[in-house]
Amino acid sequence: MKKKKAVRLGRNSSCPCGSGLKYKKCCLGKKRPVGVDAHIKYAKKHKIRLKTKADIQAIRIAGKIALETLDRVEAYIRPGITTDSINTLVHDFTIKNGATPAPLNYKGFPKSVCVSINDVICHGIPGPRILQDGDIVNVDVTPILNGYYADVNKTFFVGNPGPESLKIVRVTRECLKAGIAMVRPGATLGDIGWAIQRHAHKNKCSVVEEFVGHGVGFAFHEPPQVLHYGRRKEGINLIPGMVFTIEPMINLGKKDLHVLDDGWTAVTDDHSLSAQFEQTILVTDAGYESLTPFEL
Ligand code: MF3
Ligand code: CO
Ligand code: CO
């Protein structure tokens, strides 16, 4: 083994946790859910940046705006409106609250919110499409407030739902609940995916594999990836201070999908209904706290 040169860690050194900040502006003497050692280990080994108490509070406030936005959307949704008008509502409400909609111009995404109807799994682009009675529609919002991101989505009924719509929305909601219930220090990312997959399959539904949950807070998408399928006890160990989304996309039919020519819209190959629910979850000493909490 090659001998490593010992470098003294000074106040002005780059912080070993990988934040890119000076040590004195970062881990030195900070109140964190876990010690500096864990921060350094998770940064080096997994590229995961754990959050401080102050970071968590900032994400919680961004989460509040995100949830209020979804409440406005829910009150507004009815047959006859366009998905573009949902975009306008989300965009204007986000700006009014001093935040920025993260989707706008993200990797070229042209709108401020994703709106995904029926067989659209995710990343639907708002446009002239008019909501019809019986549609299901997922609305995925991500405000950035003071540099912090919170990511949350729900699937709504338009008018009166049929039995298939009721089923896929119920099962998907239950899948998110089952995934979140696994979150505690010492559990693994694989435990989360396993619980989601088990519930989907029990109900003869399928789990989308191409899109996954993700670390969130300092950026829209951070490590780690949070798969919605997997095996118990596999994957990274959860520790306090981790913040990530769980956002299962569940199909009534087969899991296979294709992306439309717009480069974004993901659709089930068999055109079966697809639903999604998402929350931003913090790992705590006691288990978890949702930073975008709503009843499941
Ligand atoms: N909000 C989505 C997620 O949950 C990501 C949307 S990316 C966009 O990760 F560009 F389509 F907005
Ligand atoms: Co997300
Ligand atoms: Co999202």
Short mmCIF file of C-alpha atoms and ligand atoms in Angstrom, two decimals, residues 140 142 151-153 212-216 220-221 245-247 276 278-280, ligand 2:
data_model
loop_
_atom_site.label_atom_id
_atom_site.label_comp_id
_atom_site.label_asym_id
_atom_site.label_seq_id
_atom_site.Cartn_x
_atom_site.Cartn_y
_atom_site.Cartn_z
CA ASP A 140 -45.05 17.29 -9.58
CA THR A 142 -40.25 21.50 -6.94
CA ASP A 151 -39.77 17.85 -4.32
CA VAL A 152 -43.33 16.54 -3.97
CA ASN A 153 -46.10 15.20 -6.17
CA VAL A 212 -36.06 6.66 -9.38
CA GLY A 213 -36.10 8.73 -6.22
CA HIS A 214 -33.03 10.78 -5.39
CA GLY A 215 -31.13 12.80 -2.83
CA VAL A 216 -32.47 16.35 -2.78
CA PHE A 220 -32.74 18.94 -7.75
CA HIS A 221 -31.14 15.52 -8.09
CA THR A 245 -37.28 11.54 -2.26
CA ILE A 246 -39.37 8.39 -2.51
CA GLU A 247 -41.59 8.66 -5.59
CA GLN A 276 -47.26 8.49 -8.74
CA GLU A 278 -43.70 11.65 -3.99
CA GLN A 279 -42.43 13.08 -0.71
CA THR A 280 -39.07 14.49 0.45
CO CO B 2 -38.13 13.74 -7.36
#
